[in-house]
Amino acid sequence: DMTNLLWFFAQVGPPAPALFEACVPAISSMITGFTPQGLANLAWAYTKAGLPSVDVLGPVARQASRNFHALEPVHISQLVWSMVRCGQIHRPLMQAAMAAAAAETHKYKSKELALVLWAVAVTEQPLDRTNFMAIGSALLQRMAAASLDPEGTPSSSRFCPQDMANIVYAYSKSGVYDAEVYDTAVKLCKEHREAWLSAPEAFRGTVWSLGHAGHYDADLFDMSACHLRHLALKGGVPMKVLACVLQPLAMMRHYNQECCEAVCQHMHTSVKDECAEVTHETLANMLWSLAVLGHQDLPLMGASFAWVRQRWQEQQRREAGLHEHGRWAGAVGIKQLMQYFQTYLWLQDLGTPGARDACAELPQDLIQQAHQVWRLQAERQACVSEFQLELHEAFTRMGLQPSMEHITADSLFSVDMVIQLGHCKLAVEANGPSHYTATSPHRLLGNKVLRDNFLRKRGYTVLNVAWYRWLVLLQKSGFEETDEFLWSELLQAVDSEAGKVAVAIKQRELQQGRRRA
């Protein structure tokens, strides 16, 4: 009776926090008497009501774990969903749920499997890849089959966009890349375009997951950009949704001018009206994405930095104990500070009067703090990879005297190695898989292209050496072939005539030395 009552108030009744609080002692003392369905309903009710009491969810999880054999799939999926939503993770129960779902996928509905997969990914458990992929594979096969009518024709009435979004999110969040899984998801999105695009949460979750995983499909991202433009023009769409879709578009370097213009228009209105949906998280994310895409809306940048200045001053007053009435946008996190700083650097490098005016809106003490944090992060992230050492050895063998972990004059960037060729400063970057899309042909990601542009503005010519090309050479060729490959790359990278002459001279000197030897 108690679980039914609490379930009713959580689902349809008016808010009743006093009732939920009053039931806590009784639940703790009676926990062994609840049925599996009762345990699942209790966890769900307290989570749904926004009252995730430790004194309820902790005993519920422990009791469910002790009697796991009695739980049905529906109970298991409800329990893991509740644990994740309230942030109270019981690891033994989570691990048991994963193993049970993988062993008996045929007993679970698709939604139940998707919830288990999603929950494990969100909680960042030590991942059992075998169980994870068993659930994911079964789910996608089932979804692909279920989305067809009896004649084998795609049927949107049988397609659940949110279940699919949960699957690709789980794979992306867990760092498990399976091209077949993502290809199947892309295919389903295209076949059921209207159903997918009409589900906002599923739409943004799917696009974000594909971008995070580096799985690029030009047609799907073009469809996503067009729909994002539609959402921005229609209005009434939370900025968080726009930000979650714009960021993967930027990472995949999928630029759609009309989409960016519509998003900027929506942003400008929201910032000007100081809408509650404007937060540091969404604004910093969107400004950074526009910088990566190279979309110049300088009035928006200026208005956004003015908003940041006001919130930054408010944050300082609060930290000084001078609390104010009104909406609090929250403190600037490290990630947002770095995104604002990169946007600021991008504007500075544009060098136009409008860009300088926009930069002037950002408070100097924020810029100074961001500069310090950026330098600290650059120092901590500087490490020499095996690939980098191999390239350094090759360039040294070629007589080019590369300088490892070179720091730029403004101390903002650490370059893998720099080679001086006459008046040309060549920044050589040994790029591993994290700098490229996972799909072929491999494309540099947006954040890497932004960094390369920063280096170019600081007087460097950038040469990116991709890991996959280097591996093929090492497996099939000797030193002479790898050296020839690097000479060719150098000549293509150096854009000045004097630089090309310097490369040719160095190459000729090396060849003559080898002949004499």
Coordinates of C-alpha atoms in Angstrom, one line a residue:
D1 CA 0.0 0.0 0.0
M2 CA 2.8 2.4 0.9
T3 CA 4.6 1.9 -2.5
N4 CA 1.4 2.3 -4.4
L5 CA 0.6 5.6 -2.5
L6 CA 4.1 7.0 -3.1
W7 CA 4.0 5.9 -6.8
F8 CA 0.7 7.7 -7.2
F9 CA 1.9 11.0 -5.8
A10 CA 5.2 10.8 -7.8
Q11 CA 3.3 10.1 -11.0
V12 CA 0.1 12.1 -10.9
G13 CA -0.5 13.5 -7.5
P14 CA 0.4 17.0 -6.2
P15 CA 3.9 17.4 -4.7
A16 CA 4.0 15.9 -1.3
P17 CA 7.5 16.1 0.2
A18 CA 6.2 15.8 3.7
L19 CA 4.6 12.5 2.9
F20 CA 7.8 11.1 1.3
E21 CA 9.9 12.3 4.3
A22 CA 7.4 10.8 6.8
C23 CA 7.7 7.4 5.1
V24 CA 11.5 7.1 5.3
P25 CA 11.7 5.6 8.8
A26 CA 9.0 3.0 8.1
I27 CA 10.7 2.0 4.8
S28 CA 14.0 1.5 6.5
S29 CA 12.5 -0.7 9.2
M30 CA 10.4 -2.7 6.7
I31 CA 12.8 -3.1 3.9
T32 CA 13.1 -6.9 4.0
G33 CA 9.3 -7.2 3.6
F34 CA 9.0 -5.4 0.2
T35 CA 8.5 -7.4 -3.0
P36 CA 10.8 -6.9 -6.0
Q37 CA 8.1 -4.8 -7.6
G38 CA 7.8 -2.8 -4.4
L39 CA 11.6 -2.1 -4.2
A40 CA 11.6 -0.9 -7.8
N41 CA 8.6 1.3 -7.3
L42 CA 10.1 2.8 -4.2
A43 CA 13.3 3.7 -6.0
W44 CA 11.4 5.1 -8.9
A45 CA 8.9 7.1 -6.8
Y46 CA 11.6 8.9 -4.7
T47 CA 13.7 9.6 -7.8
K48 CA 10.7 10.8 -9.9
A49 CA 9.6 13.1 -7.0
G50 CA 13.0 14.7 -6.8
L51 CA 13.6 13.4 -3.3
P52 CA 16.4 10.9 -3.6
S53 CA 16.8 10.0 0.1
V54 CA 20.0 8.0 1.0
D55 CA 18.0 6.4 3.8
V56 CA 15.6 4.9 1.2
L57 CA 17.7 4.3 -1.9
G58 CA 20.6 2.8 0.0
P59 CA 18.5 0.1 1.7
V60 CA 16.5 -0.5 -1.4
A61 CA 19.7 -1.2 -3.5
R62 CA 21.2 -3.5 -0.8
Q63 CA 18.0 -5.5 -0.5
A64 CA 17.6 -5.8 -4.2
S65 CA 21.2 -7.0 -4.5
R66 CA 20.7 -9.6 -1.8
N67 CA 17.6 -10.9 -3.6
F68 CA 18.7 -10.3 -7.2
H69 CA 17.6 -13.7 -8.4
A70 CA 14.0 -12.7 -7.7
L71 CA 14.1 -9.5 -9.8
E72 CA 12.5 -9.4 -13.2
P73 CA 14.0 -7.3 -16.1
V74 CA 11.5 -4.5 -15.5
H75 CA 12.6 -4.2 -11.9
I76 CA 16.3 -4.3 -12.8
S77 CA 15.9 -1.5 -15.4
Q78 CA 13.8 0.7 -13.0
L79 CA 16.4 0.3 -10.2
V80 CA 19.4 1.1 -12.3
W81 CA 17.6 4.1 -13.9
S82 CA 16.7 5.4 -10.4
M83 CA 20.3 5.0 -9.1
V84 CA 21.8 6.9 -12.0
R85 CA 19.2 9.7 -11.9
C86 CA 19.7 10.3 -8.1
G87 CA 23.5 9.8 -8.2
Q88 CA 23.5 7.0 -5.7
I89 CA 25.3 4.1 -7.3
H90 CA 25.3 0.6 -5.8
R91 CA 28.1 -1.0 -7.7
P92 CA 27.3 -4.7 -6.9
L93 CA 23.8 -4.2 -8.1
M94 CA 24.9 -2.4 -11.2
Q95 CA 27.4 -5.1 -12.1
A96 CA 24.8 -7.8 -11.5
A97 CA 22.3 -6.0 -13.7
M98 CA 24.9 -5.8 -16.5
A99 CA 25.8 -9.5 -16.3
A100 CA 22.1 -10.6 -16.1
A101 CA 21.1 -8.5 -19.1
A102 CA 24.0 -9.8 -21.2
A103 CA 23.3 -13.4 -20.3
E104 CA 19.5 -13.3 -21.0
T105 CA 18.9 -10.5 -23.5
H106 CA 15.9 -12.5 -24.9
K107 CA 14.0 -11.9 -21.6
Y108 CA 14.4 -8.1 -21.8
K109 CA 12.4 -5.6 -23.7
S110 CA 14.4 -3.2 -25.8
K111 CA 13.7 -0.3 -23.5
E112 CA 14.9 -2.3 -20.5
L113 CA 18.2 -3.3 -22.3
A114 CA 18.8 0.3 -23.4
L115 CA 18.3 1.6 -19.9
V116 CA 20.8 -0.9 -18.5
L117 CA 23.4 -0.1 -21.2
W118 CA 22.8 3.6 -20.6
A119 CA 23.1 3.4 -16.9
V120 CA 26.4 1.5 -17.0
A121 CA 27.9 4.1 -19.4
V122 CA 26.7 7.1 -17.4
T123 CA 28.1 5.8 -14.1
E124 CA 31.5 5.1 -15.7
Q125 CA 31.8 1.6 -14.1
P126 CA 34.8 -0.5 -14.9
L127 CA 33.6 -1.8 -18.2
D128 CA 33.0 -5.4 -19.0
R129 CA 33.3 -5.0 -22.8
T130 CA 32.1 -8.5 -23.5
N131 CA 28.8 -8.0 -21.7
F132 CA 28.5 -4.4 -22.9
M133 CA 28.8 -5.4 -26.6
A134 CA 26.5 -8.4 -26.2
I135 CA 23.7 -6.1 -25.0
G136 CA 24.5 -3.4 -27.6
S137 CA 24.6 -5.9 -30.5
A138 CA 21.3 -7.6 -29.5
L139 CA 19.6 -4.2 -29.1
L140 CA 20.6 -2.8 -32.5
Q141 CA 19.7 -6.1 -34.3
R142 CA 16.3 -6.0 -32.6
M143 CA 15.7 -2.3 -33.3
A144 CA 16.6 -2.7 -37.0
A145 CA 14.2 -5.6 -37.3
A146 CA 11.4 -4.0 -35.3
S147 CA 11.5 -0.8 -37.4
L148 CA 10.3 -2.8 -40.4
D149 CA 6.7 -3.7 -41.1
P150 CA 5.8 -7.3 -42.0
E151 CA 6.6 -6.6 -45.7
G152 CA 10.1 -5.5 -44.7
T153 CA 9.4 -1.8 -45.3
P154 CA 10.7 0.8 -42.8
S155 CA 7.9 1.7 -40.4
S156 CA 8.3 4.8 -38.2
S157 CA 5.4 3.7 -35.9
R158 CA 7.6 0.8 -34.8
F159 CA 10.8 2.8 -34.4
C160 CA 11.8 4.3 -30.9
P161 CA 14.2 7.2 -31.4
Q162 CA 15.0 7.5 -27.7
D163 CA 16.0 3.8 -27.3
M164 CA 18.4 4.3 -30.2
A165 CA 19.8 7.5 -28.7
N166 CA 20.4 5.7 -25.4
I167 CA 22.4 3.0 -27.2
V168 CA 24.7 5.3 -29.2
Y169 CA 25.1 7.5 -26.1
A170 CA 26.2 4.5 -24.1
Y171 CA 28.7 3.4 -26.7
S172 CA 30.1 7.0 -27.1
K173 CA 30.3 7.7 -23.3
S174 CA 32.0 4.4 -22.6
G175 CA 34.6 4.9 -25.4
V176 CA 33.6 1.7 -27.1
Y177 CA 33.8 2.3 -30.9
D178 CA 31.9 -0.1 -33.0
A179 CA 31.5 1.1 -36.6
E180 CA 28.6 -1.3 -37.2
V181 CA 26.6 0.0 -34.3
Y182 CA 27.0 3.7 -35.4
D183 CA 26.3 2.8 -39.0
T184 CA 23.1 1.1 -38.0
A185 CA 22.1 4.1 -36.0
V186 CA 22.8 6.4 -38.9
K187 CA 20.8 4.2 -41.2
L188 CA 17.8 4.1 -38.8
C189 CA 17.9 8.0 -38.5
K190 CA 17.8 8.4 -42.2
E191 CA 15.0 5.8 -42.8
H192 CA 12.9 7.3 -40.0
R193 CA 13.8 10.9 -40.5
E194 CA 10.6 12.5 -39.4
A195 CA 10.2 10.3 -36.3
W196 CA 13.8 11.0 -35.3
L197 CA 13.7 14.8 -35.9
S198 CA 10.4 15.1 -34.0
A199 CA 12.0 13.7 -30.8
P200 CA 14.2 16.6 -29.5
E201 CA 16.0 14.7 -26.8
A202 CA 16.7 11.7 -29.1
F203 CA 17.8 14.1 -31.8
R204 CA 20.3 16.0 -29.7
G205 CA 21.5 12.9 -27.9
T206 CA 22.2 11.0 -31.1
V207 CA 24.1 13.9 -32.8
W208 CA 26.1 14.6 -29.7
S209 CA 27.0 10.9 -29.4
L210 CA 28.1 10.6 -33.0
G211 CA 30.2 13.7 -32.7
H212 CA 31.8 12.6 -29.4
A213 CA 32.6 9.2 -31.0
G214 CA 34.1 10.8 -34.1
H215 CA 31.6 9.0 -36.4
Y216 CA 31.0 11.3 -39.3
D217 CA 28.3 10.8 -42.0
A218 CA 28.0 13.9 -44.2
D219 CA 24.4 13.3 -45.1
L220 CA 23.3 12.8 -41.5
F221 CA 25.2 15.9 -40.3
D222 CA 23.7 17.9 -43.1
M223 CA 20.3 16.8 -42.1
S224 CA 21.1 17.7 -38.5
A225 CA 22.4 21.2 -39.5
C226 CA 19.2 21.9 -41.5
H227 CA 17.0 20.8 -38.6
L228 CA 19.0 22.8 -36.1
R229 CA 18.4 25.9 -38.3
H230 CA 14.7 25.1 -38.2
L231 CA 14.7 24.8 -34.4
A232 CA 16.6 28.0 -34.0
L233 CA 14.2 30.0 -36.2
K234 CA 11.1 28.4 -34.7
G235 CA 12.1 29.6 -31.2
G236 CA 11.1 28.1 -27.9
V237 CA 13.9 25.6 -28.1
P238 CA 16.2 25.5 -25.0
M239 CA 19.8 26.8 -25.8
K240 CA 21.1 23.6 -24.3
V241 CA 19.6 21.6 -27.2
L242 CA 21.1 24.0 -29.7
A243 CA 24.5 23.8 -28.0
C244 CA 24.5 20.0 -27.9
V245 CA 24.0 19.8 -31.6
L246 CA 26.2 22.8 -32.6
Q247 CA 29.2 21.4 -30.8
P248 CA 29.4 18.1 -32.8
L249 CA 28.9 20.0 -36.0
A250 CA 32.0 22.0 -35.0
M251 CA 34.0 19.0 -34.0
M252 CA 33.2 17.3 -37.3
R253 CA 33.9 20.6 -39.2
H254 CA 30.5 20.5 -40.8
Y255 CA 29.8 24.2 -41.6
N256 CA 26.4 25.3 -42.7
Q257 CA 26.3 29.1 -43.0
E258 CA 22.5 29.3 -42.8
C259 CA 22.4 27.1 -39.7
C260 CA 25.0 29.2 -38.0
E261 CA 23.2 32.5 -38.8
A262 CA 19.9 31.2 -37.4
V263 CA 21.7 29.9 -34.2
C264 CA 23.4 33.3 -33.8
Q265 CA 20.1 35.1 -34.2
H266 CA 18.6 32.9 -31.5
M267 CA 21.6 33.4 -29.2
H268 CA 21.6 37.2 -29.7
T269 CA 18.0 37.5 -28.7
S270 CA 18.5 35.2 -25.6
V271 CA 21.6 37.1 -24.4
K272 CA 20.0 40.5 -25.0
D273 CA 16.8 39.5 -23.1
E274 CA 18.9 37.8 -20.4
C275 CA 16.8 34.7 -20.6
A276 CA 17.2 32.1 -17.8
E277 CA 18.3 29.5 -20.3
V278 CA 21.6 31.4 -20.9
T279 CA 24.2 29.9 -18.7
H280 CA 28.0 29.8 -18.8
E281 CA 27.8 26.1 -19.9
T282 CA 25.7 26.7 -23.0
L283 CA 27.1 30.1 -24.0
A284 CA 30.7 29.1 -23.7
N285 CA 30.0 25.9 -25.6
M286 CA 28.3 27.8 -28.5
L287 CA 30.8 30.6 -28.8
W288 CA 33.6 28.0 -28.9
S289 CA 31.8 26.1 -31.6
L290 CA 31.3 29.2 -33.7
A291 CA 35.0 30.0 -33.4
V292 CA 35.9 26.4 -34.5
L293 CA 33.6 26.8 -37.5
G294 CA 35.1 30.2 -38.3
H295 CA 31.6 31.9 -38.3
Q296 CA 32.1 35.6 -37.6
D297 CA 29.2 37.3 -35.9
L298 CA 31.1 40.1 -34.1
P299 CA 28.0 41.8 -32.6
L300 CA 27.0 38.5 -31.0
M301 CA 30.5 38.0 -29.7
G302 CA 30.5 41.5 -28.2
A303 CA 27.1 41.1 -26.6
S304 CA 28.0 37.6 -25.3
F305 CA 31.3 38.9 -23.7
A306 CA 29.3 41.8 -22.2
W307 CA 27.0 39.2 -20.6
V308 CA 30.0 37.3 -19.3
R309 CA 31.5 40.5 -17.8
Q310 CA 28.3 41.2 -15.9
R311 CA 28.1 37.6 -14.6
W312 CA 31.8 37.6 -13.7
Q313 CA 31.4 40.8 -11.7
E314 CA 28.4 39.2 -10.0
Q315 CA 30.5 36.1 -9.2
Q316 CA 33.2 38.2 -7.6
R317 CA 30.7 40.1 -5.5
R318 CA 29.2 36.8 -4.3
E319 CA 32.6 35.4 -3.5
A320 CA 33.3 38.6 -1.5
G321 CA 30.1 37.9 0.5
L322 CA 28.1 40.7 -1.2
H323 CA 25.1 38.6 -2.2
E324 CA 22.6 40.1 -4.6
H325 CA 19.0 39.4 -5.5
G326 CA 18.1 38.1 -8.9
R327 CA 19.0 35.2 -11.1
W328 CA 22.4 33.6 -10.5
A329 CA 24.0 32.1 -13.6
G330 CA 26.5 30.1 -11.6
A331 CA 30.3 30.3 -11.4
V332 CA 32.5 30.0 -14.5
G333 CA 33.9 26.4 -14.6
I334 CA 37.3 25.6 -15.9
K335 CA 36.0 24.2 -19.1
Q336 CA 33.9 27.3 -19.8
L337 CA 36.8 29.5 -18.9
M338 CA 39.0 27.7 -21.5
Q339 CA 36.3 28.0 -24.1
Y340 CA 35.8 31.7 -23.5
F341 CA 39.6 32.1 -23.7
Q342 CA 39.9 30.2 -27.0
T343 CA 37.1 32.3 -28.5
Y344 CA 38.9 35.5 -27.2
L345 CA 42.2 34.3 -28.9
W346 CA 40.4 33.6 -32.1
L347 CA 38.9 37.1 -32.1
Q348 CA 42.3 38.6 -31.3
D349 CA 43.8 36.8 -34.2
L350 CA 41.1 38.1 -36.6
G351 CA 42.6 41.5 -35.9
T352 CA 39.6 43.5 -37.2
P353 CA 38.2 46.6 -35.4
G354 CA 34.9 44.7 -34.7
A355 CA 36.8 41.7 -33.2
R356 CA 38.9 44.0 -31.0
D357 CA 35.8 45.8 -29.8
A358 CA 34.3 42.4 -28.9
C359 CA 37.4 41.4 -27.0
A360 CA 37.4 44.6 -25.0
E361 CA 34.1 43.5 -23.5
L362 CA 35.7 40.6 -21.7
P363 CA 37.1 41.6 -18.2
Q364 CA 40.9 41.7 -17.9
D365 CA 41.1 39.8 -14.7
L366 CA 39.1 36.9 -16.3
I367 CA 41.5 36.9 -19.2
Q368 CA 44.5 36.9 -16.9
Q369 CA 43.1 34.0 -14.9
A370 CA 42.2 32.1 -18.1
H371 CA 45.7 32.7 -19.4
Q372 CA 47.3 31.2 -16.2
V373 CA 45.0 28.2 -16.3
W374 CA 45.7 27.6 -20.0
R375 CA 49.4 27.7 -19.4
L376 CA 49.2 25.3 -16.5
Q377 CA 47.1 22.9 -18.6
A378 CA 49.5 23.1 -21.5
E379 CA 52.4 22.2 -19.2
R380 CA 50.6 19.3 -17.7
Q381 CA 49.5 17.9 -21.0
A382 CA 52.9 18.1 -22.5
C383 CA 54.2 14.6 -22.9
V384 CA 56.4 12.8 -25.5
S385 CA 54.7 9.9 -27.3
E386 CA 56.4 7.0 -29.0
F387 CA 55.2 8.3 -32.3
Q388 CA 56.7 11.7 -31.6
L389 CA 60.1 10.0 -30.7
E390 CA 60.0 8.1 -34.0
L391 CA 59.4 11.2 -36.0
H392 CA 62.1 13.1 -34.1
E393 CA 64.6 10.2 -34.9
A394 CA 63.6 10.4 -38.5
F395 CA 64.0 14.1 -38.9
T396 CA 67.3 14.0 -37.0
R397 CA 68.5 11.3 -39.4
M398 CA 67.5 13.6 -42.2
G399 CA 69.8 16.3 -40.8
L400 CA 67.0 18.7 -39.9
Q401 CA 67.7 19.2 -36.1
P402 CA 64.1 19.2 -34.7
S403 CA 63.5 20.9 -31.4
M404 CA 61.2 18.8 -29.2
E405 CA 58.2 20.2 -27.1
H406 CA 58.8 23.8 -28.4
I407 CA 57.0 26.5 -26.5
T408 CA 55.6 29.4 -28.5
A409 CA 56.8 33.0 -27.7
D410 CA 53.5 33.8 -25.9
S411 CA 53.8 30.6 -23.8
L412 CA 50.4 29.5 -24.9
F413 CA 51.2 26.4 -27.0
S414 CA 53.5 23.5 -26.8
V415 CA 54.4 22.1 -30.3
D416 CA 55.5 18.5 -30.7
M417 CA 58.6 19.6 -32.5
V418 CA 59.8 22.6 -34.5
I419 CA 62.2 22.6 -37.5
Q420 CA 63.8 25.8 -38.8
L421 CA 64.0 25.9 -42.6
G422 CA 65.5 29.2 -43.6
H423 CA 63.0 31.8 -42.4
C424 CA 60.3 29.2 -42.1
K425 CA 59.3 27.8 -38.7
L426 CA 57.8 24.4 -39.3
A427 CA 55.6 23.1 -36.5
V428 CA 55.4 19.3 -36.8
E429 CA 52.5 17.6 -35.0
A430 CA 52.6 13.8 -34.4
N431 CA 48.8 13.2 -34.5
G432 CA 47.3 10.1 -32.9
P433 CA 43.8 8.8 -33.4
S434 CA 42.2 11.3 -31.0
H435 CA 42.9 14.1 -33.5
Y436 CA 40.8 12.6 -36.3
T437 CA 37.4 11.2 -37.0
A438 CA 37.0 7.5 -36.5
T439 CA 35.4 7.1 -39.9
S440 CA 37.3 7.0 -43.2
P441 CA 38.6 9.1 -44.8
H442 CA 40.0 10.3 -41.5
R443 CA 39.4 14.1 -41.1
L444 CA 41.1 16.4 -38.6
L445 CA 38.7 17.3 -35.8
G446 CA 37.6 20.9 -35.3
N447 CA 39.5 21.5 -32.1
K448 CA 42.7 20.4 -33.8
V449 CA 42.1 22.7 -36.8
L450 CA 41.5 25.6 -34.4
R451 CA 44.8 24.9 -32.7
D452 CA 46.6 24.8 -36.1
N453 CA 45.1 28.1 -37.0
F454 CA 46.4 29.6 -33.7
L455 CA 49.9 28.3 -34.6
R456 CA 49.7 29.8 -38.1
K457 CA 48.7 33.2 -36.7
R458 CA 51.9 32.9 -34.5
G459 CA 54.1 32.5 -37.6
Y460 CA 54.3 28.8 -37.9
T461 CA 53.8 26.5 -40.9
V462 CA 52.0 23.4 -39.6
L463 CA 52.8 19.9 -40.8
N464 CA 50.4 17.2 -39.4
V465 CA 51.7 13.7 -39.6
A466 CA 48.9 11.2 -39.2
W467 CA 49.5 8.0 -37.2
Y468 CA 47.8 5.7 -39.7
R469 CA 50.0 6.8 -42.6
W470 CA 53.1 6.4 -40.5
L471 CA 52.1 2.9 -39.3
V472 CA 51.6 1.7 -42.9
L473 CA 55.1 3.0 -43.9
L474 CA 56.8 1.4 -40.9
Q475 CA 55.2 -2.0 -41.6
K476 CA 56.0 -2.0 -45.4
S477 CA 59.0 0.2 -45.8
G478 CA 62.5 1.0 -44.6
F479 CA 64.3 4.2 -43.5
E480 CA 64.7 5.5 -47.1
E481 CA 61.0 5.2 -47.8
T482 CA 59.9 6.9 -44.6
D483 CA 62.5 9.7 -45.2
E484 CA 61.2 10.2 -48.7
F485 CA 57.6 10.4 -47.4
L486 CA 58.7 13.1 -44.9
W487 CA 60.6 15.1 -47.5
S488 CA 57.4 15.0 -49.7
E489 CA 55.3 16.1 -46.7
L490 CA 57.7 18.9 -45.9
L491 CA 57.6 20.3 -49.5
Q492 CA 53.8 20.2 -49.5
A493 CA 53.6 21.9 -46.1
V494 CA 56.0 24.8 -46.8
D495 CA 54.2 27.5 -48.7
S496 CA 57.0 30.0 -49.3
E497 CA 59.4 29.6 -52.2
A498 CA 62.4 30.2 -49.8
G499 CA 61.2 27.4 -47.6
K500 CA 60.9 25.0 -50.5
V501 CA 64.4 25.9 -51.6
A502 CA 65.6 25.3 -48.0
V503 CA 64.0 21.8 -48.0
A504 CA 65.5 21.0 -51.4
I505 CA 68.9 22.0 -50.2
K506 CA 68.7 19.9 -47.0
Q507 CA 67.5 16.9 -49.0
R508 CA 70.3 17.2 -51.5
E509 CA 72.9 17.6 -48.8
L510 CA 71.6 14.4 -47.1
Q511 CA 71.7 12.5 -50.4
Q512 CA 75.2 13.6 -51.2
G513 CA 76.4 12.6 -47.7
R514 CA 74.8 9.2 -48.0
R515 CA 76.5 8.6 -51.4
R516 CA 79.9 9.6 -50.0
A517 CA 79.3 7.2 -47.0

